[in-house]
PDB file of C-alpha atoms in Angstrom:
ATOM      1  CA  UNK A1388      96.446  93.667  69.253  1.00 88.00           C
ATOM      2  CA  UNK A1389      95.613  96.542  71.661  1.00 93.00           C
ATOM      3  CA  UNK A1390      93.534  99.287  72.593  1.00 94.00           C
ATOM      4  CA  UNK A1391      94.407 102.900  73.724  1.00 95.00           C
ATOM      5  CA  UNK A1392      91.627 104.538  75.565  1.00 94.00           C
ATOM      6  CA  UNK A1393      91.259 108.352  74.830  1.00 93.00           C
ATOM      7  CA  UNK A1394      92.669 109.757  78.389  1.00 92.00           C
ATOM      8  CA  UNK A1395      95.172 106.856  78.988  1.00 95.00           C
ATOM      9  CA  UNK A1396      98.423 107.426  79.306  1.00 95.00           C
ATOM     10  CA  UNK A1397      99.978 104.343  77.713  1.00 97.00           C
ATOM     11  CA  UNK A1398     103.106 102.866  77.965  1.00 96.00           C
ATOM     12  CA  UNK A1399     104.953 100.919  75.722  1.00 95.00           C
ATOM     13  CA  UNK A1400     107.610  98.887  77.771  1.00 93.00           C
ATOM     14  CA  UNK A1401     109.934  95.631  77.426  1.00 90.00           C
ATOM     15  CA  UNK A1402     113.396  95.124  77.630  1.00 85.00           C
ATOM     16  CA  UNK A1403     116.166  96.623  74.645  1.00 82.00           C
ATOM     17  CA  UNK A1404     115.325  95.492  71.527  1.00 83.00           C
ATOM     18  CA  UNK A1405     112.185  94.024  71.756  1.00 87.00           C
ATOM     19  CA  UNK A1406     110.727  96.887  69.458  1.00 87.00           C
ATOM     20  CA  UNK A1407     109.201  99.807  71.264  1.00 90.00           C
ATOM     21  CA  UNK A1408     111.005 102.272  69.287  1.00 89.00           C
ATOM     22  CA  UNK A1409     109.954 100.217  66.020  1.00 91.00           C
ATOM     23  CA  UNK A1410     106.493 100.112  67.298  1.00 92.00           C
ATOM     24  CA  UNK A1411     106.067 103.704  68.092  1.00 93.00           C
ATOM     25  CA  UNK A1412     107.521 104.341  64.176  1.00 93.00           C
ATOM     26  CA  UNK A1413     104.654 102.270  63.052  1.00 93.00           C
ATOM     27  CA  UNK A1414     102.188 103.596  64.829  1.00 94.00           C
ATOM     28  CA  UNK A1415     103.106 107.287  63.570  1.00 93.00           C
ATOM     29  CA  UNK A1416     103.514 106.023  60.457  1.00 92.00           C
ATOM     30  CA  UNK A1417     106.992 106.157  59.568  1.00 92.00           C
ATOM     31  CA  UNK A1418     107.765 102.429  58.996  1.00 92.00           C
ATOM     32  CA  UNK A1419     104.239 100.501  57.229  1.00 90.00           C
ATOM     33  CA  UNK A1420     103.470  97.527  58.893  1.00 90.00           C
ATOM     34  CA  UNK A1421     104.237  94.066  56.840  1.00 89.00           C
ATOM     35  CA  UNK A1422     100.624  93.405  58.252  1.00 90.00           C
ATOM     36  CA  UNK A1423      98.020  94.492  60.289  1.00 92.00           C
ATOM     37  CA  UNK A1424      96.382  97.530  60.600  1.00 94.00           C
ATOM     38  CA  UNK A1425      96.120 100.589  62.972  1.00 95.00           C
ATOM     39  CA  UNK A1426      93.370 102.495  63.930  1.00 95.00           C
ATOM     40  CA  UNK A1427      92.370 106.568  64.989  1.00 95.00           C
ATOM     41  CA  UNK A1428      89.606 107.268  66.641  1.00 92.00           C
ATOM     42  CA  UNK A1429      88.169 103.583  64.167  1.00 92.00           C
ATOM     43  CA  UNK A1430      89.802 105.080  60.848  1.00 94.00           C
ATOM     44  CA  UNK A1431      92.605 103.213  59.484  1.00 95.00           C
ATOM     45  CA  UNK A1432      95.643 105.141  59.291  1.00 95.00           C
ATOM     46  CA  UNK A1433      97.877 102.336  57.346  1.00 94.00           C
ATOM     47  CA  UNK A1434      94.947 102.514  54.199  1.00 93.00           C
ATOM     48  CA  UNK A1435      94.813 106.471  54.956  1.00 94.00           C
ATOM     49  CA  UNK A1436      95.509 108.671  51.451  1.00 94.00           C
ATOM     50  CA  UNK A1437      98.633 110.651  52.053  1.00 93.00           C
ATOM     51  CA  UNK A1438      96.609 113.882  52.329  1.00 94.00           C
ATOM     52  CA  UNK A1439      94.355 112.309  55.115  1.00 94.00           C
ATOM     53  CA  UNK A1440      97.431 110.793  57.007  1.00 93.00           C
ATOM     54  CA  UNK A1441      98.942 114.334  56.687  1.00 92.00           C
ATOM     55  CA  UNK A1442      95.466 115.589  57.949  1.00 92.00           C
ATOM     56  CA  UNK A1443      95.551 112.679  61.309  1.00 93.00           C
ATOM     57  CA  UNK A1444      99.419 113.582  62.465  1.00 92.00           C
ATOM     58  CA  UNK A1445      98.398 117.396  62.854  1.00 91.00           C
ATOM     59  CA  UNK A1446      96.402 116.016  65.936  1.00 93.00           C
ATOM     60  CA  UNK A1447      99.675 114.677  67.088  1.00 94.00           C
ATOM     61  CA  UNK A1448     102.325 115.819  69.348  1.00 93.00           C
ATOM     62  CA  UNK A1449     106.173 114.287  69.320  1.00 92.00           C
ATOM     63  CA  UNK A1450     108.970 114.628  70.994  1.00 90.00           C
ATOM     64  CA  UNK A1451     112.212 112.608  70.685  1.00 84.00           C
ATOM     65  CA  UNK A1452     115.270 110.956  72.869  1.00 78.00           C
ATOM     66  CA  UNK A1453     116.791 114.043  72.655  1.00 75.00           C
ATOM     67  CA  UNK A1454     114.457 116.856  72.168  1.00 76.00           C
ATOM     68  CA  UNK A1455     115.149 117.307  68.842  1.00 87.00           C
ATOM     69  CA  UNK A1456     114.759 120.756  68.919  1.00 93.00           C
ATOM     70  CA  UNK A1457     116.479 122.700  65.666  1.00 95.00           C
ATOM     71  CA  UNK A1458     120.037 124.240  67.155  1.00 94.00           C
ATOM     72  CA  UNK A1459     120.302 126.954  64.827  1.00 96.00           C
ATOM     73  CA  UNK A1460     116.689 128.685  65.752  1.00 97.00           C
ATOM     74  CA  UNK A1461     115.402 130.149  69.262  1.00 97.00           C
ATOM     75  CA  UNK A1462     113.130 128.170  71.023  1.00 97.00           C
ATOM     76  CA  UNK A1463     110.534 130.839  69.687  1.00 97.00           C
ATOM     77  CA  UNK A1464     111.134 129.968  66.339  1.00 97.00           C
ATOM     78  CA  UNK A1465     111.196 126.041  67.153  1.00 97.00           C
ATOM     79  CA  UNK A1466     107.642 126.850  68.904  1.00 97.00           C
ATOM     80  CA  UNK A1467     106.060 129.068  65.706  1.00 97.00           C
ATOM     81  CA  UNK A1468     107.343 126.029  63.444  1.00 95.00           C
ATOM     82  CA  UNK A1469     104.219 124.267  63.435  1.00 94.00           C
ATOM     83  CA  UNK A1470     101.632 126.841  63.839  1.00 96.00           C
ATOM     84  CA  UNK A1471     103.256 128.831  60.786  1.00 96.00           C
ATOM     85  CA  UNK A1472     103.041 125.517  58.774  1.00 93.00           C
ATOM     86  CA  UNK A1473      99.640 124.465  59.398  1.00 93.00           C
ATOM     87  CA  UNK A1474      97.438 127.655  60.910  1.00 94.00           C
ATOM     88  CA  UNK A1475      96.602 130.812  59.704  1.00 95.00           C
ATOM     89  CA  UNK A1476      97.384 132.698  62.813  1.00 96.00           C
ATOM     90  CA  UNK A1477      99.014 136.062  62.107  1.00 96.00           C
ATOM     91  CA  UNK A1478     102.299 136.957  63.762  1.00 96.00           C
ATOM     92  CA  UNK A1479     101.287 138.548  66.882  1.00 96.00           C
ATOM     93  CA  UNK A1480      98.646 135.635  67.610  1.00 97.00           C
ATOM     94  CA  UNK A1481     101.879 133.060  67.234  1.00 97.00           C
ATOM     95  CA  UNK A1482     103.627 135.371  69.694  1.00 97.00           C
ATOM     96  CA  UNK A1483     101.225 134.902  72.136  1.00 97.00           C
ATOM     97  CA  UNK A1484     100.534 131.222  71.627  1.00 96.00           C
ATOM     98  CA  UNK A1485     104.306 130.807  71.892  1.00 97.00           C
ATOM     99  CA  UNK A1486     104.585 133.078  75.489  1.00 97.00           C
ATOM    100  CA  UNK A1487     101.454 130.660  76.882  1.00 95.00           C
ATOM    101  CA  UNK A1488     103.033 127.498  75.827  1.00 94.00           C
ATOM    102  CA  UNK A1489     106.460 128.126  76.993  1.00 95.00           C
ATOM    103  CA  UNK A1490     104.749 129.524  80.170  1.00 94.00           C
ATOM    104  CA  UNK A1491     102.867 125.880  80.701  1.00 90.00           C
ATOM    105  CA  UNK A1492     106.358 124.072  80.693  1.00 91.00           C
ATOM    106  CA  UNK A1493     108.035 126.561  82.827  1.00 91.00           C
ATOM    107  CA  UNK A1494     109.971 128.596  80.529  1.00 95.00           C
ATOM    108  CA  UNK A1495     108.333 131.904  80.562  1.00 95.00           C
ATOM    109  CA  UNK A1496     110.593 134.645  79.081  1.00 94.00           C
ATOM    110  CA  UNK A1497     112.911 131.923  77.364  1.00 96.00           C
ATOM    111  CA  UNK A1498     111.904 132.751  73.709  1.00 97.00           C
ATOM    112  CA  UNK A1499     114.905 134.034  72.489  1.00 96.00           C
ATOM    113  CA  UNK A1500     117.429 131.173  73.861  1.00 97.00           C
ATOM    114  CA  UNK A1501     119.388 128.150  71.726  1.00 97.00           C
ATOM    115  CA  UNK A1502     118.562 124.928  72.919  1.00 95.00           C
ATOM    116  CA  UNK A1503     122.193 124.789  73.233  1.00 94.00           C
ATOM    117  CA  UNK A1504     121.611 128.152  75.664  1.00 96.00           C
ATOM    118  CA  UNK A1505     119.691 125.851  78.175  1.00 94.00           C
ATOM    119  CA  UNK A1506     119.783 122.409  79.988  1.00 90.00           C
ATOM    120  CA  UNK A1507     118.926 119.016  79.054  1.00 86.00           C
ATOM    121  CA  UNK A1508     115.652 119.351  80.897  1.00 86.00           C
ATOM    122  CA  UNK A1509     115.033 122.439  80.266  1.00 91.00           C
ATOM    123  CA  UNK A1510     115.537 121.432  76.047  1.00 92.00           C
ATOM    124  CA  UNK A1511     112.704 118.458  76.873  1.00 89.00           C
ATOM    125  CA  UNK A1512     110.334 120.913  78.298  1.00 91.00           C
ATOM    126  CA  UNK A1513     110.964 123.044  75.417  1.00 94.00           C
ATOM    127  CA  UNK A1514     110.375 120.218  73.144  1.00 93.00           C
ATOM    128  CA  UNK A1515     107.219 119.681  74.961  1.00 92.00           C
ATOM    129  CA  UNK A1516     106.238 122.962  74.428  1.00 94.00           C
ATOM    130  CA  UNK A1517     106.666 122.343  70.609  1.00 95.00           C
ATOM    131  CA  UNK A1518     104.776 119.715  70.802  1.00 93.00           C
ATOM    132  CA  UNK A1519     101.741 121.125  72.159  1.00 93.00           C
ATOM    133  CA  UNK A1520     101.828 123.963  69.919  1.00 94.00           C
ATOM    134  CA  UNK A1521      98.969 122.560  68.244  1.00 93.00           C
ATOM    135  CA  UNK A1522      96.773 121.378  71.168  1.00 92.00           C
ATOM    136  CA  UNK A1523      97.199 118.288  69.765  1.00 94.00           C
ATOM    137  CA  UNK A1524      94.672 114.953  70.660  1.00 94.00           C
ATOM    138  CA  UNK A1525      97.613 112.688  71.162  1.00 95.00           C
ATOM    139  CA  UNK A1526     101.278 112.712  72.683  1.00 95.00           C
ATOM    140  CA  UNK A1527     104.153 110.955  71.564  1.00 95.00           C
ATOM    141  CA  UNK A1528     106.692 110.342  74.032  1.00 92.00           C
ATOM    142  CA  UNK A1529     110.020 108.471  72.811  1.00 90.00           C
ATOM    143  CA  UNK A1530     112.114 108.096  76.432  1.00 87.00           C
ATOM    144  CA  UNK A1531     111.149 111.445  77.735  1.00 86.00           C
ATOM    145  CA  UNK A1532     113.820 110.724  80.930  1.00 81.00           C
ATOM    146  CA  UNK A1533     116.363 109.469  79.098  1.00 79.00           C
ATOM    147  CA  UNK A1534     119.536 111.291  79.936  1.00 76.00           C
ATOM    148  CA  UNK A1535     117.883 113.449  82.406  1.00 79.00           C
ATOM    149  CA  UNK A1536     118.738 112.900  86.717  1.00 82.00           C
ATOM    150  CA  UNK A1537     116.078 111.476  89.040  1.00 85.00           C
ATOM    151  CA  UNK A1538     114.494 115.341  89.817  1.00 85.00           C
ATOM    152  CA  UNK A1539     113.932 116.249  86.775  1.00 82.00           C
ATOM    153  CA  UNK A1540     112.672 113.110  85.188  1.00 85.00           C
ATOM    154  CA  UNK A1541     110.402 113.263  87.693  1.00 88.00           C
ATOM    155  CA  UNK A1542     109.848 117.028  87.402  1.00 87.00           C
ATOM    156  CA  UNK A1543     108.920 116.189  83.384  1.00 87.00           C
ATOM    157  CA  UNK A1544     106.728 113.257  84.858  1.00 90.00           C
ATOM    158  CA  UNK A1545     104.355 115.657  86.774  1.00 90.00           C
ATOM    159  CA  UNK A1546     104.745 118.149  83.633  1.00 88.00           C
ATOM    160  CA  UNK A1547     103.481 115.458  81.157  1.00 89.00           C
ATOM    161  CA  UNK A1548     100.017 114.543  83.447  1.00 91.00           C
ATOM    162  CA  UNK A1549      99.465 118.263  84.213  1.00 89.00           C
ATOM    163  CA  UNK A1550      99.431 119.052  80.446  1.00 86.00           C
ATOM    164  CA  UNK A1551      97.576 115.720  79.673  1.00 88.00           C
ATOM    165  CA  UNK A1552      94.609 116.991  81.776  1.00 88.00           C
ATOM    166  CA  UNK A1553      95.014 120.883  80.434  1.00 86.00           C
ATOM    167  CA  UNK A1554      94.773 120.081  76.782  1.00 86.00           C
ATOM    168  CA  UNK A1555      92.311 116.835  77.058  1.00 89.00           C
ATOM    169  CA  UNK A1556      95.100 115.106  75.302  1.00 92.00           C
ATOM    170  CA  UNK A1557      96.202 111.083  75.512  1.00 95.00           C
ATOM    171  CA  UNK A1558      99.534 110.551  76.083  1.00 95.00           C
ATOM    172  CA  UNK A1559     101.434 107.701  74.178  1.00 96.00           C
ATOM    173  CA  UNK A1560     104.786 106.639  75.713  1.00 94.00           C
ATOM    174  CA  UNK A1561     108.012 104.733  75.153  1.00 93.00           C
ATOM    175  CA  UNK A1562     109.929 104.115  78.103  1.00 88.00           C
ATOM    176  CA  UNK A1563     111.358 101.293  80.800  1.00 82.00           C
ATOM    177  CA  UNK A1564     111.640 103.870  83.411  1.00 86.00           C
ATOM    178  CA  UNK A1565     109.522 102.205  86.393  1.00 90.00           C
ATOM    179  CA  UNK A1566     109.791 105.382  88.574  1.00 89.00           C
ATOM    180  CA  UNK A1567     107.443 106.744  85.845  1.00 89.00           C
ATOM    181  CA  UNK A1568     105.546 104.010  84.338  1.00 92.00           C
ATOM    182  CA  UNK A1569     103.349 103.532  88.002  1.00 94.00           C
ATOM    183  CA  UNK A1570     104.079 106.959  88.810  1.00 91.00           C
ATOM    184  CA  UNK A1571     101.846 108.642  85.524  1.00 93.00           C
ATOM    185  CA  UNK A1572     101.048 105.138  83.205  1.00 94.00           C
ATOM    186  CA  UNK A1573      97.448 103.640  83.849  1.00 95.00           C
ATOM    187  CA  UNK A1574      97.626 101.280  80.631  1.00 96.00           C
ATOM    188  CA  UNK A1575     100.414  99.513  78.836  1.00 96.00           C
ATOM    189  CA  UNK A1576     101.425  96.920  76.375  1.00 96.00           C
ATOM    190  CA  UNK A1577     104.430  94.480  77.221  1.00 96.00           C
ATOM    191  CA  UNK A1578     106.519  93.648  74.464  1.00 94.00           C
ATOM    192  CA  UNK A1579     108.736  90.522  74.687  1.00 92.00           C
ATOM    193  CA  UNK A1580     112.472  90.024  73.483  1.00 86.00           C
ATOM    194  CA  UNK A1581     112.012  85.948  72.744  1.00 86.00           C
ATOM    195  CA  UNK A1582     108.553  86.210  70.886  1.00 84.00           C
ATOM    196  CA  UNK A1583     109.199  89.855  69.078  1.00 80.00           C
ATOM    197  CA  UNK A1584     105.553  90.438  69.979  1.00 88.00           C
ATOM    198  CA  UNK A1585     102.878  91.314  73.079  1.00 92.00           C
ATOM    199  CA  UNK A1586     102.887  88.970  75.582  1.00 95.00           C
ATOM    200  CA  UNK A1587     100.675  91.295  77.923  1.00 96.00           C
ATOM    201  CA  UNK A1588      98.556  94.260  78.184  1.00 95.00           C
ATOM    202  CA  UNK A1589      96.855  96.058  80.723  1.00 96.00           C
ATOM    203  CA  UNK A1590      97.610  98.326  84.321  1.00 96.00           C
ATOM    204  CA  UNK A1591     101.164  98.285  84.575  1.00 96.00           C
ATOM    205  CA  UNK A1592     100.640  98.155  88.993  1.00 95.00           C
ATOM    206  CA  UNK A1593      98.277  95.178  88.039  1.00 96.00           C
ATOM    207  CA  UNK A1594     100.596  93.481  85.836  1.00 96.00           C
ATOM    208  CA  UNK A1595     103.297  93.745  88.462  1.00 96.00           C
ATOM    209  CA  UNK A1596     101.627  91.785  90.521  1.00 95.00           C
ATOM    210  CA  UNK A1597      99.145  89.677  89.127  1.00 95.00           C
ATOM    211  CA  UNK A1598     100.738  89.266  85.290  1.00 95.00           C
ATOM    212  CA  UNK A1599     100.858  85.541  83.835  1.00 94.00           C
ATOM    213  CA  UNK A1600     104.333  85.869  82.333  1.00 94.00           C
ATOM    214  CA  UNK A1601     106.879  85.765  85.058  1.00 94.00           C
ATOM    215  CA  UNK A1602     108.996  87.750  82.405  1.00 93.00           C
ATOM    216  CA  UNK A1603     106.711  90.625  82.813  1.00 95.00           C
ATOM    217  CA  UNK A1604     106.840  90.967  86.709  1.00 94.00           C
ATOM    218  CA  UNK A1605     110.124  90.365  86.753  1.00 93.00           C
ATOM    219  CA  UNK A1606     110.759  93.462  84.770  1.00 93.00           C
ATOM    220  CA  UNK A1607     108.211  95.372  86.665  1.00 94.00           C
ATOM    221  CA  UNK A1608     110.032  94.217  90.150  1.00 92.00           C
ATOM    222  CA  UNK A1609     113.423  94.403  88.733  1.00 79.00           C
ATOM    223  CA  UNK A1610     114.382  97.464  91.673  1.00 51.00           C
ATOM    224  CA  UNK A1611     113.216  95.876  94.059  1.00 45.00           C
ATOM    225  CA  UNK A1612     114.915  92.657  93.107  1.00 42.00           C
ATOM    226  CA  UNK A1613     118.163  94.635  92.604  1.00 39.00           C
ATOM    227  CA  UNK A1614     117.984  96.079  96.073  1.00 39.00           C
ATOM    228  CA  UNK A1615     117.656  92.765  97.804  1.00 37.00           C
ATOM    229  CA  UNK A1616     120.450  91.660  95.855  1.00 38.00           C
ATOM    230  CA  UNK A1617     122.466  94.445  97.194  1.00 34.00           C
ATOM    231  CA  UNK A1618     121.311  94.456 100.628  1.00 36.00           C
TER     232      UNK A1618
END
């Protein structure tokens, strides 16, 4: 049991296979939870009508492990996906809601490129872009720096708190990246590999060092740990 405050950006962290991924499926409602409940803004999602689910994800924004951007259309047409399903902006207004989002990420002028026309990074950012098509409340984050080198995972870091503050938006976040849980994160739950469950919750530079569960700052102090070993 956990709260997200609207502003956080919230991490969702343990080791593999403790069920971040699994939780992050719940809480977007792809998998229903064998119990429990979870909550928007105080309105239940899991008893939410189809139609009023539909209604909650629009105020979402996801992106994937790998971008999952679609390889056979432009990043243009990736972008205009979501704004052609669920606005009624003409075509020229999607043009120029497409220019100003790919322009936030750093990809002015790119409209017309694959994803398989550009680099990894610059496929996340383009993701990103997607996702924010519809200046959404929340963003979901599935290990944004996964497969990406130090400078650009933190490039995307910086990225993902500028457009948190432009768009108002909390930010939602699966990852075991330290460099950017304590470089972005100020909340996070810790979920445990033993006990398939929380075992703590809170500031992730608090938990580090004043956490309960050795198993959590050990985790949170792994690099350090590893470079004394090394040394």
């Amino acid at each position: 049991n956990f709260d997200i405050n609207r502003g956080d950006i919230f991490v969702i962290m343990g080791g593999s296979g403790c069920g971040k991924s699994t939780l992050l499926k719940h809480m977007l409602g792809l998998i229903p939870p064998s119990k429990g409940d979870i909550l928007y803004s105080g309105t239940s999602f899991t008893r939410a009508s189809p139609k009023d689910q539909e209604s909650m994800r629009q105020r979402w924004g996801i992106t994937y492990q790998s971008g999952g951007l679609f390889s056979a259309m432009t990043l243009a047409q990736n972008i205009a996906l979501p704004l052609q399903l669920y606005t009624a902006y003409s075509a020229g207004d999607i043009e120029e809601i497409i220019a100003y989002k790919l322009a936030l990420v750093g990809l002015a002028g790119y409209q017309g490129y694959y994803p398989s026309e550009i680099s990894g990074g610059m496929q996340k950012r383009a993701a990103l872009a997607r996702a924010i098509a519809l200046d959404p409340e929340i963003l979901f984050f599935d290990e944004p720096s996964a497969g990406l080198d130090p400078i650009s995972s933190r490039l995307l870091d910086e990225l993902i708190v500028q457009l948190k503050d432009s768009i108002g938006a909390t930010v939602v976040m699966v990852t075991h990246e330290l460099p950017s849980i304590f470089a972005i994160s100020n909340n996070s739950v810790y979920l445990d590999n033993n006990t398939r469950t929380m075992i703590d919750y809170g500031d992730p530079a608090y938990l580090r060092d004043h956490s309960e569960q050795a198993v959590v700052r050990q985790f949170l102090t792994r690099s350090a740990a590893a470079k004394e070993e090394t040394a």
